[in-house]
CSV table of C-alpha atoms and ligand atoms in Angstrom, one decimal:
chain,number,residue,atom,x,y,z
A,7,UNK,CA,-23.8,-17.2,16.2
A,8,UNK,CA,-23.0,-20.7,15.1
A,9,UNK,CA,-20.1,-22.4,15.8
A,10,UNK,CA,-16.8,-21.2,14.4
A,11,UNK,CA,-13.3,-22.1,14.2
A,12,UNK,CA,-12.0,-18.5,15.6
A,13,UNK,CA,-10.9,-17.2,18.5
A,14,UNK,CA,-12.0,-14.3,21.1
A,15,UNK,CA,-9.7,-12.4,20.2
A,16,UNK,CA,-9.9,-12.9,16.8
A,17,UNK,CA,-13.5,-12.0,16.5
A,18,UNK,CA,-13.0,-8.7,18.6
A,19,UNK,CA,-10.2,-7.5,15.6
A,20,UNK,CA,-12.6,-8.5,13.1
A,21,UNK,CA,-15.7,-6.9,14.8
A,22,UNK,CA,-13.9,-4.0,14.9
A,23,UNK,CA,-12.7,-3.5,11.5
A,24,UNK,CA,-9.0,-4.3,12.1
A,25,UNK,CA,-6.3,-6.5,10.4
A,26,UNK,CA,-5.6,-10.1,11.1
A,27,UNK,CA,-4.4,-13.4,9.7
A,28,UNK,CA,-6.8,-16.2,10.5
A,29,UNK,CA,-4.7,-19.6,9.9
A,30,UNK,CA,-7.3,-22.4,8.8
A,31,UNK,CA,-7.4,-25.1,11.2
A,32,UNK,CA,-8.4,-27.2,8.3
A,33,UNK,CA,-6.0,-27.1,6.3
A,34,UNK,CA,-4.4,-30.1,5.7
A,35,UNK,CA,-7.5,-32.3,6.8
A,36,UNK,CA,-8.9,-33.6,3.9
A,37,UNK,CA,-11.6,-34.9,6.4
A,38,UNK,CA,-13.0,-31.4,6.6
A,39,UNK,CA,-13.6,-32.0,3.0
A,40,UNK,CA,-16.0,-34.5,2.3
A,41,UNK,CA,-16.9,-32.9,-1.1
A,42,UNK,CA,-13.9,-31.9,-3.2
A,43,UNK,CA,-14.3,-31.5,-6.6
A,44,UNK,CA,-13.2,-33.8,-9.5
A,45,UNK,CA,-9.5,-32.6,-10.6
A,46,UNK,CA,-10.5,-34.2,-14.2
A,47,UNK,CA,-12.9,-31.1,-14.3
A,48,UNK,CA,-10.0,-28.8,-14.6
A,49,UNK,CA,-8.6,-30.8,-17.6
A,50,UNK,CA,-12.1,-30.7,-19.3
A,51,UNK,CA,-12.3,-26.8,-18.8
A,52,UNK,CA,-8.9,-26.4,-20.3
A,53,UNK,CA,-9.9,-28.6,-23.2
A,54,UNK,CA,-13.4,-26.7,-23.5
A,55,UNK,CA,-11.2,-23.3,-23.5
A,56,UNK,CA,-9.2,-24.8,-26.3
A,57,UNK,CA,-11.7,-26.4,-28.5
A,58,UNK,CA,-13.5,-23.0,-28.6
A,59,UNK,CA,-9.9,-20.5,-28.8
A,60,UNK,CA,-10.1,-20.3,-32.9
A,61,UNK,CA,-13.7,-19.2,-32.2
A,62,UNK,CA,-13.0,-16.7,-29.9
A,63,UNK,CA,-10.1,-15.1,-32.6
A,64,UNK,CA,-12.9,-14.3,-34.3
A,65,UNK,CA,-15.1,-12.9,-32.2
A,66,UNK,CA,-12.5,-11.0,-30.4
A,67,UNK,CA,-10.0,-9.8,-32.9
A,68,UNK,CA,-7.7,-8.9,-29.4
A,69,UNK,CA,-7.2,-12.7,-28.8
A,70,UNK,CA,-5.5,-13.2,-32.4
A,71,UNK,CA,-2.2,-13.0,-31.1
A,72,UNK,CA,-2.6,-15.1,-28.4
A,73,UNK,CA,-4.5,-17.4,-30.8
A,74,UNK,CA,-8.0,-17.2,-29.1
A,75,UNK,CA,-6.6,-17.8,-25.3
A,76,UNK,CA,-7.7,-15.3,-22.5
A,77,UNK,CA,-4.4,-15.4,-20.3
A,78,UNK,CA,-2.4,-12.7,-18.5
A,79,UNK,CA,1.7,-12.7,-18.0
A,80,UNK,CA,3.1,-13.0,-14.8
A,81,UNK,CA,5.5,-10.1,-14.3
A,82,UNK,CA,8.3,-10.1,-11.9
A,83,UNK,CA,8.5,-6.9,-9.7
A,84,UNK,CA,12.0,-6.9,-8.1
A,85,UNK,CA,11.8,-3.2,-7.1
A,86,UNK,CA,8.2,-3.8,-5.3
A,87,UNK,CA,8.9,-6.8,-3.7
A,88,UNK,CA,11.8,-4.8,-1.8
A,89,UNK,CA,8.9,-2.4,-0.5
A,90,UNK,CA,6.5,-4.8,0.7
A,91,UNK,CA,8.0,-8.4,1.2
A,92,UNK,CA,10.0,-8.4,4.3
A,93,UNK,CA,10.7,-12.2,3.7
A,94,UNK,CA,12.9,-12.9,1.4
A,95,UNK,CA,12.7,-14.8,-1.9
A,96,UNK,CA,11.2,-13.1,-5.4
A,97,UNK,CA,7.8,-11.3,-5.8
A,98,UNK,CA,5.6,-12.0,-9.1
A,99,UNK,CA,2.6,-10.4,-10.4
A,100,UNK,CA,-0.2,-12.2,-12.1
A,101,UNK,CA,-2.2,-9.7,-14.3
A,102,UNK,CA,-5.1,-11.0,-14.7
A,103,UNK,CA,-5.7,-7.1,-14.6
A,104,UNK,CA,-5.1,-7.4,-18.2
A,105,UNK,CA,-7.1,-10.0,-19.0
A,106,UNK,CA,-8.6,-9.1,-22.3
A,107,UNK,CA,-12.5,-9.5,-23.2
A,108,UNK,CA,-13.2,-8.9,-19.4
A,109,UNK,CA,-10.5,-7.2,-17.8
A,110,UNK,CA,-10.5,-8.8,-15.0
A,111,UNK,CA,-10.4,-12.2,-13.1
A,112,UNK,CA,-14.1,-13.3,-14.2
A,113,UNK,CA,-12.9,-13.8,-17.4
A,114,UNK,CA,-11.5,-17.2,-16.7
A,115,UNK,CA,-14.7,-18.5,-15.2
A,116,UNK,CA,-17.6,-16.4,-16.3
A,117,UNK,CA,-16.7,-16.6,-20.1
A,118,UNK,CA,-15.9,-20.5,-19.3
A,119,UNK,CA,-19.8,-21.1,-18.4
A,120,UNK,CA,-21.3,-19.1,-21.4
A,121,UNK,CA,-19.0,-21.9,-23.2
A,122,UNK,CA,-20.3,-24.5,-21.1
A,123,UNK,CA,-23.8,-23.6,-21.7
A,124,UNK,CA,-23.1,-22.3,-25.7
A,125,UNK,CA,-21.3,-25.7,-26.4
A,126,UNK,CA,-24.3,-28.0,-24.7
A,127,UNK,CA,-26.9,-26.3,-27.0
A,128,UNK,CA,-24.7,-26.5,-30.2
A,129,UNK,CA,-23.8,-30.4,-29.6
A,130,UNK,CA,-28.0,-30.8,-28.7
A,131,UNK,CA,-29.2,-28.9,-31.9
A,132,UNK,CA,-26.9,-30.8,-33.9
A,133,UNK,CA,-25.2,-27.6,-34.9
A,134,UNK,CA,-21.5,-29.2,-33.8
A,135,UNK,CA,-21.4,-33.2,-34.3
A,136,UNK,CA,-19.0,-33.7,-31.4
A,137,UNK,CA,-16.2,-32.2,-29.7
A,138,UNK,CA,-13.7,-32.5,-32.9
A,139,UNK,CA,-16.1,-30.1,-35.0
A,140,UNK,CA,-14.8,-27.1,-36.5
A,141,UNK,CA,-16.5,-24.7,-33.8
A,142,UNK,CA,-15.8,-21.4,-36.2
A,143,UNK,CA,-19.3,-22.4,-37.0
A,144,UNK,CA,-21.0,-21.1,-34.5
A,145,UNK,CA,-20.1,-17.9,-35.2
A,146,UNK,CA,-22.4,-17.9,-38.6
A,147,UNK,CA,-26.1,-16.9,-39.2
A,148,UNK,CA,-27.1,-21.0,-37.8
A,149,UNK,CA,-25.4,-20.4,-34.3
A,150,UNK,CA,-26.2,-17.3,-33.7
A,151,UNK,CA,-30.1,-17.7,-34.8
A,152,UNK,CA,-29.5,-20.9,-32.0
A,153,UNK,CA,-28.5,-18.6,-29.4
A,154,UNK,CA,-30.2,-16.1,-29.9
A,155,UNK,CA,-33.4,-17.6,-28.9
A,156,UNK,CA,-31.8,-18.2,-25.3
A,157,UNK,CA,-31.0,-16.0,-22.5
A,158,UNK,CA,-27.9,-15.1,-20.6
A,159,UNK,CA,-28.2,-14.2,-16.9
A,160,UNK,CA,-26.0,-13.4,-13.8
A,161,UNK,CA,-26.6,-11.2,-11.1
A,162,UNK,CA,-23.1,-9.2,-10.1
A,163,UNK,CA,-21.5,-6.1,-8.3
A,164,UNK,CA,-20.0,-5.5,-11.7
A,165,UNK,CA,-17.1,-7.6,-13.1
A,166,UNK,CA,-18.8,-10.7,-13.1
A,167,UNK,CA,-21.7,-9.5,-15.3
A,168,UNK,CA,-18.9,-7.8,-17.6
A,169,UNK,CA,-17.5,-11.1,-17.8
A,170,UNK,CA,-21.2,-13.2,-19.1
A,171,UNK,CA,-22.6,-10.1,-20.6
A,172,UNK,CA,-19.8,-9.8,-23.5
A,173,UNK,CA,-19.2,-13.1,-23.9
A,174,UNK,CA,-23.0,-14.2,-24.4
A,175,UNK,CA,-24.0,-11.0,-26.2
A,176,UNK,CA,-20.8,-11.9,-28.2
A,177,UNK,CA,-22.1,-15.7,-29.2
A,178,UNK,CA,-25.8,-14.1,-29.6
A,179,UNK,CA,-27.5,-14.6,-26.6
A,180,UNK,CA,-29.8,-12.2,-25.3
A,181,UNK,CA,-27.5,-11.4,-22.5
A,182,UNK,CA,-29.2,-10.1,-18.9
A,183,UNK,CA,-26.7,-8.7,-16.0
A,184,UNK,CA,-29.0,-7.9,-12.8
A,185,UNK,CA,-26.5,-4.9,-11.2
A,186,UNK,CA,-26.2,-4.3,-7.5
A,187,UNK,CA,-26.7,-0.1,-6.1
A,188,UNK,CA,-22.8,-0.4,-5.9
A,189,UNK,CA,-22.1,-1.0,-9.1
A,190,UNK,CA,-20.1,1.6,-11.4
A,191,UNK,CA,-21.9,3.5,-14.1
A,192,UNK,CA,-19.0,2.8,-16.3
A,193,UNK,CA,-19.7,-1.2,-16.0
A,194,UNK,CA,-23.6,-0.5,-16.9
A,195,UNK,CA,-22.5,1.8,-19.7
A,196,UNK,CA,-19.8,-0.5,-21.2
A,197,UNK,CA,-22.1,-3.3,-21.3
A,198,UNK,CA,-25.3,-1.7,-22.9
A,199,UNK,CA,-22.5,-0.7,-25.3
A,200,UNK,CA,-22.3,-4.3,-26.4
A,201,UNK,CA,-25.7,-4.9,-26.7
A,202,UNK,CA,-26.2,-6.2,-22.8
A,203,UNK,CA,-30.0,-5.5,-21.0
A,204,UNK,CA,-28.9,-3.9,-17.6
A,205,UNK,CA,-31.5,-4.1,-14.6
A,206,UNK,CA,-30.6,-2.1,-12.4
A,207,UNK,CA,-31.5,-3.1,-8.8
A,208,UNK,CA,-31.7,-0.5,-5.4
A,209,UNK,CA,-30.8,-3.2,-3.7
A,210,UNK,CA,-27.4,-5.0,-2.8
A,211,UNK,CA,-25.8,-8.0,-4.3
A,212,UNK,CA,-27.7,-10.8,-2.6
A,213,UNK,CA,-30.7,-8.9,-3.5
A,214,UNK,CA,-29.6,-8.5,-7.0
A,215,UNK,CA,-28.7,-12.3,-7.6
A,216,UNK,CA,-32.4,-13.0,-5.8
A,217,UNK,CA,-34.1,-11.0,-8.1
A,218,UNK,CA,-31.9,-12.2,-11.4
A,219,UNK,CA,-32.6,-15.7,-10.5
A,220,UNK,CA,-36.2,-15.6,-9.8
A,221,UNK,CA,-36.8,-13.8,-13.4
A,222,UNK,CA,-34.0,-16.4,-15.2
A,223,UNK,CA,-36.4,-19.2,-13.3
A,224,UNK,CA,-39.4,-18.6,-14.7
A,225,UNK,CA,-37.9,-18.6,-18.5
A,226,UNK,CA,-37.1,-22.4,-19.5
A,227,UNK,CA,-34.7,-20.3,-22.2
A,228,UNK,CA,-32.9,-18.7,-19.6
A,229,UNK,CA,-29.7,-19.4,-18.5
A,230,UNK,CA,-28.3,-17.8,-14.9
A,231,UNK,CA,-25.1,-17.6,-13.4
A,232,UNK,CA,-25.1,-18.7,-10.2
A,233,UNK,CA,-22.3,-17.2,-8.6
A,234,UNK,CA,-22.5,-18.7,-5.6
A,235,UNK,CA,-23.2,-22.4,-6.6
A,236,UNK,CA,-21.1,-23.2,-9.9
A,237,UNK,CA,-18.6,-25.8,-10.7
A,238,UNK,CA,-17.8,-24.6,-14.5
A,239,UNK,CA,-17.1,-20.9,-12.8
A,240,UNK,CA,-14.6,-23.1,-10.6
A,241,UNK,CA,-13.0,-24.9,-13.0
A,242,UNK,CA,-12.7,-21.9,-15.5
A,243,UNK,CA,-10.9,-20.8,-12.5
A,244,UNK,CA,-8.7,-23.2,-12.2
A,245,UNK,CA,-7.5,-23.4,-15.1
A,246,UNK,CA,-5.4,-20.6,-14.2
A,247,UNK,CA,-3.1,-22.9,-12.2
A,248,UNK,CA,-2.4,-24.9,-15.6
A,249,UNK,CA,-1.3,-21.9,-17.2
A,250,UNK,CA,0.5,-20.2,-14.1
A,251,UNK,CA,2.6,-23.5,-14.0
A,252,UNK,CA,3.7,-23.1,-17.8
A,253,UNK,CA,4.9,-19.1,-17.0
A,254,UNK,CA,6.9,-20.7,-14.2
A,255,UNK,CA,8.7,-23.3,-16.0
A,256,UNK,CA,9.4,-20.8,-18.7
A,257,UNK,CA,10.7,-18.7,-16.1
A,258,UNK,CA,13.3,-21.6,-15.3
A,259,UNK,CA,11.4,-21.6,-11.4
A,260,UNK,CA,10.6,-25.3,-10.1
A,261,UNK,CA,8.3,-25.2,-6.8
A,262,UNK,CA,9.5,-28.0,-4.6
A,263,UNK,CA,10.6,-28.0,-1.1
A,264,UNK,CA,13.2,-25.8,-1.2
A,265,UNK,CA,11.3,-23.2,-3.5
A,266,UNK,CA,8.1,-23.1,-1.8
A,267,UNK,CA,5.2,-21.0,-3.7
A,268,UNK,CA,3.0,-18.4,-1.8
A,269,UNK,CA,-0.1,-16.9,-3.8
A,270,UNK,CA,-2.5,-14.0,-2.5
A,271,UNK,CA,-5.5,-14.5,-3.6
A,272,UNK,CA,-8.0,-11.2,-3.2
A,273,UNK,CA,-11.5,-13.1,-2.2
A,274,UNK,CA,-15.2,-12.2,-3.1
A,275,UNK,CA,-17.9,-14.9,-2.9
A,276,UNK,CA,-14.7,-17.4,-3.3
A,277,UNK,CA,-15.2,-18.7,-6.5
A,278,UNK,CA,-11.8,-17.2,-8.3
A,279,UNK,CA,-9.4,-17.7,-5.4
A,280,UNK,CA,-11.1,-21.1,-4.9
A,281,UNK,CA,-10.9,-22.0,-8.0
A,282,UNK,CA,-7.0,-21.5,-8.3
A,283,UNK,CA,-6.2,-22.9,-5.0
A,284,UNK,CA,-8.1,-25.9,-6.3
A,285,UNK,CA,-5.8,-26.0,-9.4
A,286,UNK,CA,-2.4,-25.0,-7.8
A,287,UNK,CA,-3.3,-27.6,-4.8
A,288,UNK,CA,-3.4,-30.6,-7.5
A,289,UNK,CA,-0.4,-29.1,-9.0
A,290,UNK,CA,2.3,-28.3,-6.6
A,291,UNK,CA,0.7,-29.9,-3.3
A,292,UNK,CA,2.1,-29.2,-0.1
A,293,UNK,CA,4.3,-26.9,-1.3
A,294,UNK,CA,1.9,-23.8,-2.3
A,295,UNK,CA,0.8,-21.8,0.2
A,296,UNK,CA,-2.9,-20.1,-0.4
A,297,UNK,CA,-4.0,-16.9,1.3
A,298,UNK,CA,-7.0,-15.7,1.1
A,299,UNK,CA,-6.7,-11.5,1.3
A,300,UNK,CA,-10.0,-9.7,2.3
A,301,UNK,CA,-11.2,-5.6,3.1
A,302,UNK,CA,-11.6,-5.8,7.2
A,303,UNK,CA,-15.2,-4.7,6.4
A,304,UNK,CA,-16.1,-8.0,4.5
A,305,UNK,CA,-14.5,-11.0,5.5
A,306,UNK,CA,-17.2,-13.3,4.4
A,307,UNK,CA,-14.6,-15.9,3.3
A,308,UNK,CA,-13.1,-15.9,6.7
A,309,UNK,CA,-16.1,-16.8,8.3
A,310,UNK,CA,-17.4,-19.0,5.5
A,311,UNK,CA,-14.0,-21.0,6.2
A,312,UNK,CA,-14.2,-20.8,10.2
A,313,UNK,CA,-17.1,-22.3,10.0
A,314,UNK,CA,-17.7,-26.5,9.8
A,315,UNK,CA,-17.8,-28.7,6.7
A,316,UNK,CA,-21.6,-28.8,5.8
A,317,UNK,CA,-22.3,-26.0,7.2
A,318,UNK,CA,-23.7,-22.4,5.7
A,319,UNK,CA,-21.9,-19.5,5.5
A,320,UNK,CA,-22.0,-16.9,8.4
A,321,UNK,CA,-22.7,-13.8,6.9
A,322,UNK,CA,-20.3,-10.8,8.0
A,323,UNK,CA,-23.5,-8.9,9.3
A,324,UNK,CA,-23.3,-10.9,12.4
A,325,UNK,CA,-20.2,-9.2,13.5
A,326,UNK,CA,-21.5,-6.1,13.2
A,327,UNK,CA,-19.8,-4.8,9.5
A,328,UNK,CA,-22.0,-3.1,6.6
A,329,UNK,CA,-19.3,-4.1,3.8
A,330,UNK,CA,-18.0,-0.5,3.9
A,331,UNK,CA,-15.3,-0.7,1.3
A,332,UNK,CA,-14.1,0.4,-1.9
A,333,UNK,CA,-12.9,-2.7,-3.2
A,334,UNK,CA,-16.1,-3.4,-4.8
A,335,UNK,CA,-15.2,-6.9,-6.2
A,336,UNK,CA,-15.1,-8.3,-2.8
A,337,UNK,CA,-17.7,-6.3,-1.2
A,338,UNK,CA,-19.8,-9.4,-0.7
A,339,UNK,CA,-21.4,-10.3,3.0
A,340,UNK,CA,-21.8,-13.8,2.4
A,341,UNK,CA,-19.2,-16.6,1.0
A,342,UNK,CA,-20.4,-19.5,-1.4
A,343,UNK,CA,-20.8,-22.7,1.0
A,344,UNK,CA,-19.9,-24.9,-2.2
A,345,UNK,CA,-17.0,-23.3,-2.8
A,346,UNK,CA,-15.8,-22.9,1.7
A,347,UNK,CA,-16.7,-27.2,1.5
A,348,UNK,CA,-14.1,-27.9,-2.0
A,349,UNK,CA,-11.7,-25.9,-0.7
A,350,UNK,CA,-12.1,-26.6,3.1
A,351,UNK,CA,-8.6,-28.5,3.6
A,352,UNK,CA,-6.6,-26.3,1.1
A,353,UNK,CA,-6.6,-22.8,1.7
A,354,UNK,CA,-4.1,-21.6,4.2
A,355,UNK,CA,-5.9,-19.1,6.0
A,356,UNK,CA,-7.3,-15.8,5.5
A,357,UNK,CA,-5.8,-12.1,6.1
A,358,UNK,CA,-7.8,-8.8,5.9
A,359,UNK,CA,-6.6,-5.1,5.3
A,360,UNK,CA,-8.3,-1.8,5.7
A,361,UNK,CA,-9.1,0.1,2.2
A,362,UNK,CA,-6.3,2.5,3.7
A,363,UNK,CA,-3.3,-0.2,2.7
A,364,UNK,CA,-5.5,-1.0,-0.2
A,365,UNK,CA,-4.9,2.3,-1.5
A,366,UNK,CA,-1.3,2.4,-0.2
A,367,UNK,CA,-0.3,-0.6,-2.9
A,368,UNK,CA,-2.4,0.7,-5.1
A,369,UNK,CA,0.0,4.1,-5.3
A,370,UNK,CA,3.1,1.2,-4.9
A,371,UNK,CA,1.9,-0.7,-7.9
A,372,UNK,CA,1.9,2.3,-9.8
A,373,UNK,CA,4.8,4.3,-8.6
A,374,UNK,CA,7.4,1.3,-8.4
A,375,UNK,CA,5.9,-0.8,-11.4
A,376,UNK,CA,3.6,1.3,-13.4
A,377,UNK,CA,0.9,-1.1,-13.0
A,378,UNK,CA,-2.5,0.0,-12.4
A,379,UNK,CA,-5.0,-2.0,-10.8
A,380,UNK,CA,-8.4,-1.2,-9.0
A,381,UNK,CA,-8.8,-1.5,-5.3
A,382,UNK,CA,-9.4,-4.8,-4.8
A,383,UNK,CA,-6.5,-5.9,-6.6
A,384,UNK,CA,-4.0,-4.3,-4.4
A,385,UNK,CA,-5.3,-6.4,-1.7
A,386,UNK,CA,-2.5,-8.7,-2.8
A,387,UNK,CA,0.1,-7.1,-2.1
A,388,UNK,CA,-0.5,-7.5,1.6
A,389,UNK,CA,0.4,-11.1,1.7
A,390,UNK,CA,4.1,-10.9,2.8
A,391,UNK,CA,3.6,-8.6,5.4
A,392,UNK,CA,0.7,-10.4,7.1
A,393,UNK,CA,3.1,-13.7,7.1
A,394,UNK,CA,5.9,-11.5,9.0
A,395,UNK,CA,3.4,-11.2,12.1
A,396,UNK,CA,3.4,-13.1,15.2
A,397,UNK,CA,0.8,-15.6,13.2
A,398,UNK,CA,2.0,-15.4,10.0
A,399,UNK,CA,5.1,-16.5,11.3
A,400,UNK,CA,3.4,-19.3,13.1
A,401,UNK,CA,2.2,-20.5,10.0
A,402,UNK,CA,5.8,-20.6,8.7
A,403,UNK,CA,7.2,-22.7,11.6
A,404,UNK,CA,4.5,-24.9,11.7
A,405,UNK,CA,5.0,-25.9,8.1
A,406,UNK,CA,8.9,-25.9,8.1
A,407,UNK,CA,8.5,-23.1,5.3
A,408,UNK,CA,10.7,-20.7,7.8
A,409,UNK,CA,14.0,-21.8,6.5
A,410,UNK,CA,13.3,-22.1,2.6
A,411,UNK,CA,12.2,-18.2,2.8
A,412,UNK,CA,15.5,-17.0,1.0
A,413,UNK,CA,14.3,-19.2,-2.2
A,414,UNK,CA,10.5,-18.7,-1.8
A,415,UNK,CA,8.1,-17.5,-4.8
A,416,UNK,CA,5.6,-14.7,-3.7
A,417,UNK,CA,2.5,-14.1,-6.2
A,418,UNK,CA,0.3,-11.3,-5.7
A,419,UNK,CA,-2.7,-12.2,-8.0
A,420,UNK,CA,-3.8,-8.5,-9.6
A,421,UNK,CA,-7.5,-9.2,-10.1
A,422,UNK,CA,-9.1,-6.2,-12.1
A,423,UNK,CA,-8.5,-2.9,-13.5
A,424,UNK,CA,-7.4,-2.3,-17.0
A,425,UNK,CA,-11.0,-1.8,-17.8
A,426,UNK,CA,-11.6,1.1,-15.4
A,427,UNK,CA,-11.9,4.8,-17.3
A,428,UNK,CA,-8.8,6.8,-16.8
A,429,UNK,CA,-10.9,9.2,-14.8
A,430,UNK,CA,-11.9,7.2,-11.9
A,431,UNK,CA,-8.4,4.9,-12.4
A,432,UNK,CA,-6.9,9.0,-11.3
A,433,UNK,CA,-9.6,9.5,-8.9
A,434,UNK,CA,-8.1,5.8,-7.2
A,435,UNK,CA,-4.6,7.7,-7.7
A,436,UNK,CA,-5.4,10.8,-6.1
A,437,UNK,CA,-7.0,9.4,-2.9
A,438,UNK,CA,-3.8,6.5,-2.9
A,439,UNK,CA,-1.3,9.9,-2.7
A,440,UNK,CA,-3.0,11.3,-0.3
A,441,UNK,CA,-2.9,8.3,2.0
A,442,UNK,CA,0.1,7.3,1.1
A,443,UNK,CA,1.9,11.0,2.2
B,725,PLP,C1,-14.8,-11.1,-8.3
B,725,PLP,C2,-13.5,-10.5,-8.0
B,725,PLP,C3,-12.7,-11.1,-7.1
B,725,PLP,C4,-13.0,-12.3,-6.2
B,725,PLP,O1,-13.7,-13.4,-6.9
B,725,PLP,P1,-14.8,-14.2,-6.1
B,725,PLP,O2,-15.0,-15.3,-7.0
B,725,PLP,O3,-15.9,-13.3,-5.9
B,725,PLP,O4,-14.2,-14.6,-4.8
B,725,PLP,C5,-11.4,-10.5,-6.8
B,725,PLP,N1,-11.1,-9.4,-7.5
B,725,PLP,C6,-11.9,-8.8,-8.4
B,725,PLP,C7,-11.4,-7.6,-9.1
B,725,PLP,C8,-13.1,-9.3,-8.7
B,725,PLP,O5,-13.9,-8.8,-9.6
């Protein structure tokens, strides 16, 4: 195995499948960080996001009210943050779970790329004369005949291609979403629904983005999604730090010193959690603390992170794990190596949990707050009880957090579910209870 930044005893928990907190030795060293990304990019997405809101009103009669913005509220969750936070301070949930169009956290970046690409094409055909145009046009016969001789394409477990396949179907595009083996019938179904080719692959995820890529490729009109290579996912992504910063001030909550901020962040490839350490880093600085929150049966991230600046991913099959786990939006063996180098010097550290506590918040989510989330959601709620063991606690000391605990913000960043059909959503339930008693 190549080089990485973990210990013996580390490697033994997580080549057996069990819990731990890996602390980033990184962090802090902007050194390890040779490439970070452009902060004016996350200003440009949020721009991009509201040039084309009025736009998306009408595409997506849901966004009226919200006048054309994708965004989730953070709720506070006083009676959940007694069951699971054994440190002090409040608990928040961001629901991205609700997250219309998508229903999930690949709204913010996938649906910013189809922009990305949608808005380049209109601004070449001369369809839009600049940036200040009236962009309602593009939802008439001239944009649509525009897009609609280009294709969409992305390779995805499932929520990712939910994400690009609406939104590009919904501009026009002829939108392609390559599917994994693991990915739900109810995702394929939902999408051809909308008018969205699904190729379906016996294969993994990898091979799934191979395949989607190599056909994309060979079509100059094609478009594909690189999920593990894209700054306008990462910056769509980011933009949720913008927006999480407005709920807190409305909220009357200023993150300083004395209020430090600590955000769970469920991890896939790394692109979402990335993305919004990326943003909350620029905003708040030292004083946000971002953990990345893993199944113990796919810690790519961990080992994309352990590893050197530079250097590619090590994929989790080299500890001996099959990524046998139900949270299927972070069933992923390998991490993105762009996303491991922005982020290199800003994420905290890493913790895993076994789909059993998974399922254990999952039932906690729904009993205590009547929120309902899938799997790899719950993963959040771990957070404050992996920073009340012997290294989470080191982490605390280390960065004179220890003291400030009594004021400290928790966020546990819900990631997907409102899209799930109620019958699997009470198939989650039953198998939760049933754990849980
Ligand atoms: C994709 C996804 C994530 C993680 O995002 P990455 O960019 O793959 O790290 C987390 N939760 C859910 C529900 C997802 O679909």
């Amino acid at each position: 195995m190549t080089s990485l930044n973990i210990t013996a005893d580390e490697k033994s928990l997580l080549s057996t499948g069990q819990p731990l907190v890996w602390l980033n030795p990184n962090y802090l060293n902007a050194e390890a960080a040779p490439e970070t990304p452009d902060i004016a990019g996350i200003y440009d997405a949020e721009a991009r996001l509201l040039r084309f809101a009025p736009l998306l009103s009408i595409l997506f009669p849901e966004l009226i009210e919200a006048d054309g913005l994708i965004e989730s509220p953070l709720l506070p969750a006083p009676t959940l943050n007694t069951a699971i936070n054994p440190l002090g301070g409040q608990l928040f949930l961001k629901a991205d779970h609700e997250l219309p169009v998508a229903g999930s956290i690949k709204a913010r970046g996938g649906i910013h790329e189809v922009l990305c690409f949608a808005e380049q094409l209109a601004l070449e055909a001369g369809l839009l004369d600049d940036t200040n145009d009236d962009y309602t046009k593009l939802a008439q016969e001239e944009g649509r005949a525009l897009f609609a001789d280009y294709t969409m394409a992305v390779g995805s477990t499932g929520n990712l291609g939910l994400s690009i396949g609406i939104m590009g179907a919904a501009l026009g595009f002829n939108a392609v979403v390559h599917m994994s083996s693991d990915a739900k019938e109810w995702k394929k179904e939902r999408l051809r629904h909308r008018g969205v080719k699904v190729v379906e692959h016996t294969a993994d995820y990898g091979a799934a983005v191979a395949a989607g890529r190599a056909e994309s490729d060979a079509d100059p009109r094609s478009y594909f999604v690189d999920d593990e290579n894209s700054p306008r996912l990462f910056m769509g992504y980011a933009v949720a730090a913008l927006r999480l910063k407005q709920q807190l001030d409305a909220a009357g909550i200023e993150i300083n010193a004395d209020t430090p901020l600590f955000v769970y962040l469920p991890a896939g490839v790394g692109g979402a959690p990335g993305g919004i350490t990326f943003g909350l880093k620029t905003l708040f600085g030292e004083n946000v603390h971002c953990f990345f929150a893993e199944p113990v049966q796919a810690p790519c991230m961990l080992m994309g992170m352990a590893g050197d600046a530079g250097q590619e991913p090590v994929p989790i099959y080299e500890l001996g794990l099959q990524i046998d786990t139900d949270a299927d939006g972070l069933a992923v063996g390998t991490a993105s190596q762009w996303v491991c180098d922005a982020v290199r010097h800003q994420v905290s550290g890493v913790y895993t949990a076994t789909d059993e506590s998974l399922y254990r918040h999952l039932h906690q989510l729904k009993k205590l707050e009547s929120v309902e989330v899938e799997p790899s959601a719950a993963i959040s709620c771990r957070g404050p009880a992996m920073l009340n063991t012997g290294t989470g606690k080191q982490y605390l000391n280390a960065h004179n957090v220890a003291n400030s605990l009594k004021n400290s913000i928790h966020i546990a960043w819900l990631t997907g579910g409102s899209f799930v059909p109620d019958k699997e959503y009470q198939r989650y339930l039953e198998k939760a209870i049933k754990i849980s008693n």
